[in-house]
PDB file of C-alpha atoms in Angstrom:
ATOM      1  CA  UNK A   2      -8.030  -9.688  34.689  1.00  0.00           C
ATOM      2  CA  UNK A   3      -8.393  -9.817  30.950  1.00  0.00           C
ATOM      3  CA  UNK A   4      -5.963  -8.114  28.549  1.00  0.00           C
ATOM      4  CA  UNK A   5      -8.105  -5.607  26.610  1.00  0.00           C
ATOM      5  CA  UNK A   6      -5.401  -5.182  23.970  1.00  0.00           C
ATOM      6  CA  UNK A   7      -6.047  -8.696  22.680  1.00  0.00           C
ATOM      7  CA  UNK A   8      -9.454  -7.469  21.486  1.00  0.00           C
ATOM      8  CA  UNK A   9      -8.158  -4.325  19.805  1.00  0.00           C
ATOM      9  CA  UNK A  10      -7.962  -4.871  16.033  1.00  0.00           C
ATOM     10  CA  UNK A  11      -4.369  -4.716  14.828  1.00  0.00           C
ATOM     11  CA  UNK A  12      -3.085  -1.867  12.703  1.00  0.00           C
ATOM     12  CA  UNK A  13      -1.498  -3.004   9.468  1.00  0.00           C
ATOM     13  CA  UNK A  14      -0.272  -0.907   6.577  1.00  0.00           C
ATOM     14  CA  UNK A  15       1.371  -2.131   3.396  1.00  0.00           C
ATOM     15  CA  UNK A  16       3.607   0.437   1.726  1.00  0.00           C
ATOM     16  CA  UNK A  17       4.652  -0.037  -1.875  1.00  0.00           C
ATOM     17  CA  UNK A  18       5.894   2.177  -4.695  1.00  0.00           C
ATOM     18  CA  UNK A  19       3.540   3.368  -7.377  1.00  0.00           C
ATOM     19  CA  UNK A  20       3.699   0.883 -10.252  1.00  0.00           C
ATOM     20  CA  UNK A  21       5.180   2.404 -13.409  1.00  0.00           C
ATOM     21  CA  UNK A  22       2.502   0.829 -15.631  1.00  0.00           C
ATOM     22  CA  UNK A  23       0.464  -2.315 -16.039  1.00  0.00           C
ATOM     23  CA  UNK A  24       1.811  -5.380 -17.839  1.00  0.00           C
ATOM     24  CA  UNK A  25      -0.544  -4.692 -20.761  1.00  0.00           C
ATOM     25  CA  UNK A  26       0.672  -1.089 -20.890  1.00  0.00           C
ATOM     26  CA  UNK A  27       4.285  -2.267 -20.934  1.00  0.00           C
ATOM     27  CA  UNK A  28       3.601  -4.681 -23.812  1.00  0.00           C
ATOM     28  CA  UNK A  29       1.767  -1.941 -25.719  1.00  0.00           C
ATOM     29  CA  UNK A  30       4.638   0.511 -25.170  1.00  0.00           C
ATOM     30  CA  UNK A  31       7.247  -2.080 -26.184  1.00  0.00           C
ATOM     31  CA  UNK A  32       5.299  -2.848 -29.353  1.00  0.00           C
ATOM     32  CA  UNK A  33       4.986   0.838 -30.194  1.00  0.00           C
ATOM     33  CA  UNK A  34       8.698   1.476 -29.605  1.00  0.00           C
ATOM     34  CA  UNK A  35       9.720  -1.523 -31.691  1.00  0.00           C
ATOM     35  CA  UNK A  36       7.326  -0.574 -34.496  1.00  0.00           C
ATOM     36  CA  UNK A  37       8.352   3.088 -34.570  1.00  0.00           C
ATOM     37  CA  UNK A  38      12.044   2.215 -34.386  1.00  0.00           C
ATOM     38  CA  UNK A  39      11.685  -0.303 -37.217  1.00  0.00           C
ATOM     39  CA  UNK A  40       9.840   2.207 -39.416  1.00  0.00           C
ATOM     40  CA  UNK A  41      12.329   5.003 -38.758  1.00  0.00           C
ATOM     41  CA  UNK A  42      15.280   2.622 -39.121  1.00  0.00           C
ATOM     42  CA  UNK A  43      13.948   1.416 -42.474  1.00  0.00           C
ATOM     43  CA  UNK A  44      13.730   5.009 -43.728  1.00  0.00           C
ATOM     44  CA  UNK A  45      17.323   5.668 -42.688  1.00  0.00           C
ATOM     45  CA  UNK A  46      18.426   2.365 -44.245  1.00  0.00           C
ATOM     46  CA  UNK A  47      16.783   3.293 -47.559  1.00  0.00           C
ATOM     47  CA  UNK A  48      18.408   6.744 -47.410  1.00  0.00           C
ATOM     48  CA  UNK A  49      21.826   5.086 -47.098  1.00  0.00           C
ATOM     49  CA  UNK A  50      22.382   5.891 -43.426  1.00  0.00           C
ATOM     50  CA  UNK A  51      22.244   2.238 -42.325  1.00  0.00           C
ATOM     51  CA  UNK A  52      24.395   2.716 -39.155  1.00  0.00           C
ATOM     52  CA  UNK A  53      21.548   4.755 -37.629  1.00  0.00           C
ATOM     53  CA  UNK A  54      19.410   1.591 -37.585  1.00  0.00           C
ATOM     54  CA  UNK A  55      21.729  -0.084 -35.076  1.00  0.00           C
ATOM     55  CA  UNK A  56      21.681   2.912 -32.775  1.00  0.00           C
ATOM     56  CA  UNK A  57      17.877   3.044 -32.906  1.00  0.00           C
ATOM     57  CA  UNK A  58      17.827  -0.611 -31.874  1.00  0.00           C
ATOM     58  CA  UNK A  59      20.176   0.121 -28.967  1.00  0.00           C
ATOM     59  CA  UNK A  60      17.931   2.995 -27.867  1.00  0.00           C
ATOM     60  CA  UNK A  61      14.883   0.735 -27.806  1.00  0.00           C
ATOM     61  CA  UNK A  62      16.756  -2.001 -25.911  1.00  0.00           C
ATOM     62  CA  UNK A  63      17.984   0.567 -23.376  1.00  0.00           C
ATOM     63  CA  UNK A  64      14.475   1.931 -22.802  1.00  0.00           C
ATOM     64  CA  UNK A  65      12.954  -1.527 -22.454  1.00  0.00           C
ATOM     65  CA  UNK A  66      15.707  -2.567 -20.025  1.00  0.00           C
ATOM     66  CA  UNK A  67      15.047   0.553 -17.927  1.00  0.00           C
ATOM     67  CA  UNK A  68      11.315  -0.230 -17.777  1.00  0.00           C
ATOM     68  CA  UNK A  69      12.022  -3.828 -16.726  1.00  0.00           C
ATOM     69  CA  UNK A  70      14.316  -2.616 -13.918  1.00  0.00           C
ATOM     70  CA  UNK A  71      11.720  -0.099 -12.693  1.00  0.00           C
ATOM     71  CA  UNK A  72       8.918  -2.704 -12.804  1.00  0.00           C
ATOM     72  CA  UNK A  73      11.081  -5.100 -10.793  1.00  0.00           C
ATOM     73  CA  UNK A  74      11.882  -2.449  -8.171  1.00  0.00           C
ATOM     74  CA  UNK A  75       8.151  -1.710  -7.834  1.00  0.00           C
ATOM     75  CA  UNK A  76       7.672  -5.163  -6.244  1.00  0.00           C
ATOM     76  CA  UNK A  77       9.253  -3.907  -3.025  1.00  0.00           C
ATOM     77  CA  UNK A  78       6.931  -3.857   0.002  1.00  0.00           C
ATOM     78  CA  UNK A  79       7.076  -2.644   3.586  1.00  0.00           C
ATOM     79  CA  UNK A  80       4.499  -4.029   6.015  1.00  0.00           C
ATOM     80  CA  UNK A  81       3.983  -2.220   9.318  1.00  0.00           C
ATOM     81  CA  UNK A  82       1.928  -4.073  11.935  1.00  0.00           C
ATOM     82  CA  UNK A  83       0.991  -2.957  15.431  1.00  0.00           C
ATOM     83  CA  UNK A  84      -0.893  -5.409  17.625  1.00  0.00           C
ATOM     84  CA  UNK A  85      -0.998  -6.645  21.216  1.00  0.00           C
ATOM     85  CA  UNK A  86       2.425  -8.268  20.815  1.00  0.00           C
ATOM     86  CA  UNK A  87       4.204  -5.113  19.644  1.00  0.00           C
ATOM     87  CA  UNK A  88       5.256  -3.433  16.431  1.00  0.00           C
ATOM     88  CA  UNK A  89       6.814  -5.295  13.514  1.00  0.00           C
ATOM     89  CA  UNK A  90       8.181  -3.809  10.303  1.00  0.00           C
ATOM     90  CA  UNK A  91       8.729  -6.336   7.535  1.00  0.00           C
ATOM     91  CA  UNK A  92      10.512  -5.324   4.327  1.00  0.00           C
ATOM     92  CA  UNK A  93      10.128  -7.568   1.277  1.00  0.00           C
ATOM     93  CA  UNK A  94      12.739  -6.881  -1.395  1.00  0.00           C
ATOM     94  CA  UNK A  95      12.012  -7.352  -5.126  1.00  0.00           C
ATOM     95  CA  UNK A  96      14.006 -10.600  -5.120  1.00  0.00           C
ATOM     96  CA  UNK A  97      11.849 -12.013  -2.302  1.00  0.00           C
ATOM     97  CA  UNK A  98      14.289 -11.522   0.588  1.00  0.00           C
ATOM     98  CA  UNK A  99      12.533 -10.522   3.815  1.00  0.00           C
ATOM     99  CA  UNK A 100      13.970  -8.437   6.639  1.00  0.00           C
ATOM    100  CA  UNK A 101      12.152  -7.827   9.888  1.00  0.00           C
ATOM    101  CA  UNK A 102      12.487  -5.316  12.731  1.00  0.00           C
ATOM    102  CA  UNK A 103      10.636  -5.403  16.053  1.00  0.00           C
ATOM    103  CA  UNK A 104       9.879  -2.370  18.184  1.00  0.00           C
ATOM    104  CA  UNK A 105       8.197  -1.830  21.521  1.00  0.00           C
ATOM    105  CA  UNK A 106       5.286   0.543  20.743  1.00  0.00           C
ATOM    106  CA  UNK A 107       5.736   2.424  24.029  1.00  0.00           C
ATOM    107  CA  UNK A 108       9.283   3.453  23.122  1.00  0.00           C
ATOM    108  CA  UNK A 109       9.269   3.919  19.361  1.00  0.00           C
ATOM    109  CA  UNK A 110       9.189   7.477  18.000  1.00  0.00           C
ATOM    110  CA  UNK A 111       7.974   8.491  14.551  1.00  0.00           C
ATOM    111  CA  UNK A 112      10.313  11.209  13.291  1.00  0.00           C
ATOM    112  CA  UNK A 113      10.508  13.313  10.174  1.00  0.00           C
ATOM    113  CA  UNK A 114      14.113  13.924   9.129  1.00  0.00           C
ATOM    114  CA  UNK A 115      14.399  16.908   6.777  1.00  0.00           C
ATOM    115  CA  UNK A 116      18.129  16.475   6.218  1.00  0.00           C
ATOM    116  CA  UNK A 117      19.435  14.984   3.012  1.00  0.00           C
ATOM    117  CA  UNK A 118      18.117  14.773  -0.521  1.00  0.00           C
ATOM    118  CA  UNK A 119      14.683  13.491  -1.444  1.00  0.00           C
ATOM    119  CA  UNK A 120      12.602  15.583   0.895  1.00  0.00           C
ATOM    120  CA  UNK A 121      11.550  14.637   4.404  1.00  0.00           C
ATOM    121  CA  UNK A 122      12.313  11.062   5.464  1.00  0.00           C
ATOM    122  CA  UNK A 123      10.052   9.016   7.721  1.00  0.00           C
ATOM    123  CA  UNK A 124      12.144   7.432  10.488  1.00  0.00           C
ATOM    124  CA  UNK A 125      11.265   5.061  13.315  1.00  0.00           C
ATOM    125  CA  UNK A 126      13.624   5.578  16.257  1.00  0.00           C
ATOM    126  CA  UNK A 127      13.944   3.554  19.440  1.00  0.00           C
ATOM    127  CA  UNK A 128      16.834   2.920  21.845  1.00  0.00           C
ATOM    128  CA  UNK A 129      19.461   4.237  19.430  1.00  0.00           C
ATOM    129  CA  UNK A 130      18.130   2.304  16.444  1.00  0.00           C
ATOM    130  CA  UNK A 131      16.765   4.135  13.414  1.00  0.00           C
ATOM    131  CA  UNK A 132      14.811   2.688  10.514  1.00  0.00           C
ATOM    132  CA  UNK A 133      13.843   4.686   7.427  1.00  0.00           C
ATOM    133  CA  UNK A 134      10.382   3.771   6.152  1.00  0.00           C
ATOM    134  CA  UNK A 135       8.742   4.431   2.797  1.00  0.00           C
ATOM    135  CA  UNK A 136      11.793   5.803   1.002  1.00  0.00           C
ATOM    136  CA  UNK A 137       9.986   5.087  -2.287  1.00  0.00           C
ATOM    137  CA  UNK A 138       6.944   7.187  -1.321  1.00  0.00           C
ATOM    138  CA  UNK A 139       6.436  10.796  -2.370  1.00  0.00           C
ATOM    139  CA  UNK A 140       7.329  13.333   0.364  1.00  0.00           C
ATOM    140  CA  UNK A 141       3.639  14.167   0.917  1.00  0.00           C
ATOM    141  CA  UNK A 142       2.797  10.471   1.294  1.00  0.00           C
ATOM    142  CA  UNK A 143       5.557  10.055   3.898  1.00  0.00           C
ATOM    143  CA  UNK A 144       4.165  12.941   5.957  1.00  0.00           C
ATOM    144  CA  UNK A 145       0.628  11.565   5.675  1.00  0.00           C
ATOM    145  CA  UNK A 146       1.718   8.063   6.720  1.00  0.00           C
ATOM    146  CA  UNK A 147       3.707   9.492   9.639  1.00  0.00           C
ATOM    147  CA  UNK A 148       0.486  10.992  11.021  1.00  0.00           C
ATOM    148  CA  UNK A 149      -1.444   7.744  10.520  1.00  0.00           C
ATOM    149  CA  UNK A 150       1.342   5.787  12.234  1.00  0.00           C
ATOM    150  CA  UNK A 151       1.516   8.223  15.153  1.00  0.00           C
ATOM    151  CA  UNK A 152      -2.229   7.842  15.662  1.00  0.00           C
ATOM    152  CA  UNK A 153      -2.010   4.025  15.565  1.00  0.00           C
ATOM    153  CA  UNK A 154       0.822   4.081  18.111  1.00  0.00           C
ATOM    154  CA  UNK A 155      -1.156   6.461  20.329  1.00  0.00           C
ATOM    155  CA  UNK A 156      -4.158   4.093  20.239  1.00  0.00           C
ATOM    156  CA  UNK A 157      -1.903   1.134  21.100  1.00  0.00           C
ATOM    157  CA  UNK A 158      -0.326   3.029  24.007  1.00  0.00           C
ATOM    158  CA  UNK A 159      -3.750   4.047  25.335  1.00  0.00           C
ATOM    159  CA  UNK A 160      -4.717   0.508  26.302  1.00  0.00           C
ATOM    160  CA  UNK A 161      -3.789  -0.656  29.796  1.00  0.00           C
ATOM    161  CA  UNK A 162      -0.803  -2.927  30.308  1.00  0.00           C
ATOM    162  CA  UNK A 163      -1.567  -6.636  30.666  1.00  0.00           C
ATOM    163  CA  UNK A 164      -2.012  -7.918  34.209  1.00  0.00           C
TER     164      UNK A 164
END
């Protein structure tokens, strides 16, 4: 007997945070901030309030540092794959580290946990293990993905077991 699940196309979803802005947008913003800060700092310098210039420079450096940190964090990815071999969740951190979890599709539950800050959390639960997915997504996106994931798991469970 042939395993029909081998012919079922796999489900794969890649979750990632919304990027703060494009590289070109970041360069444009940095140029604008530097230009505006230089112009304002020059006016304060000419008015005799030269210490303000240093603080304006610190403000610009702080803002640019914050944008760099946010852009780096936006490289995080979570890949969810369901195929004939099971369910795999792979998390790729911004620094390139990869963590992987395996679940048996017949036993995994997709839960919405309303406790805690940040709105509802999407949780995969199986045999006492819990994994939070898509923590960087908006609450509405988490709920939407939970439904998509439940449907993909239902389709996977609907195929007969291999002989």
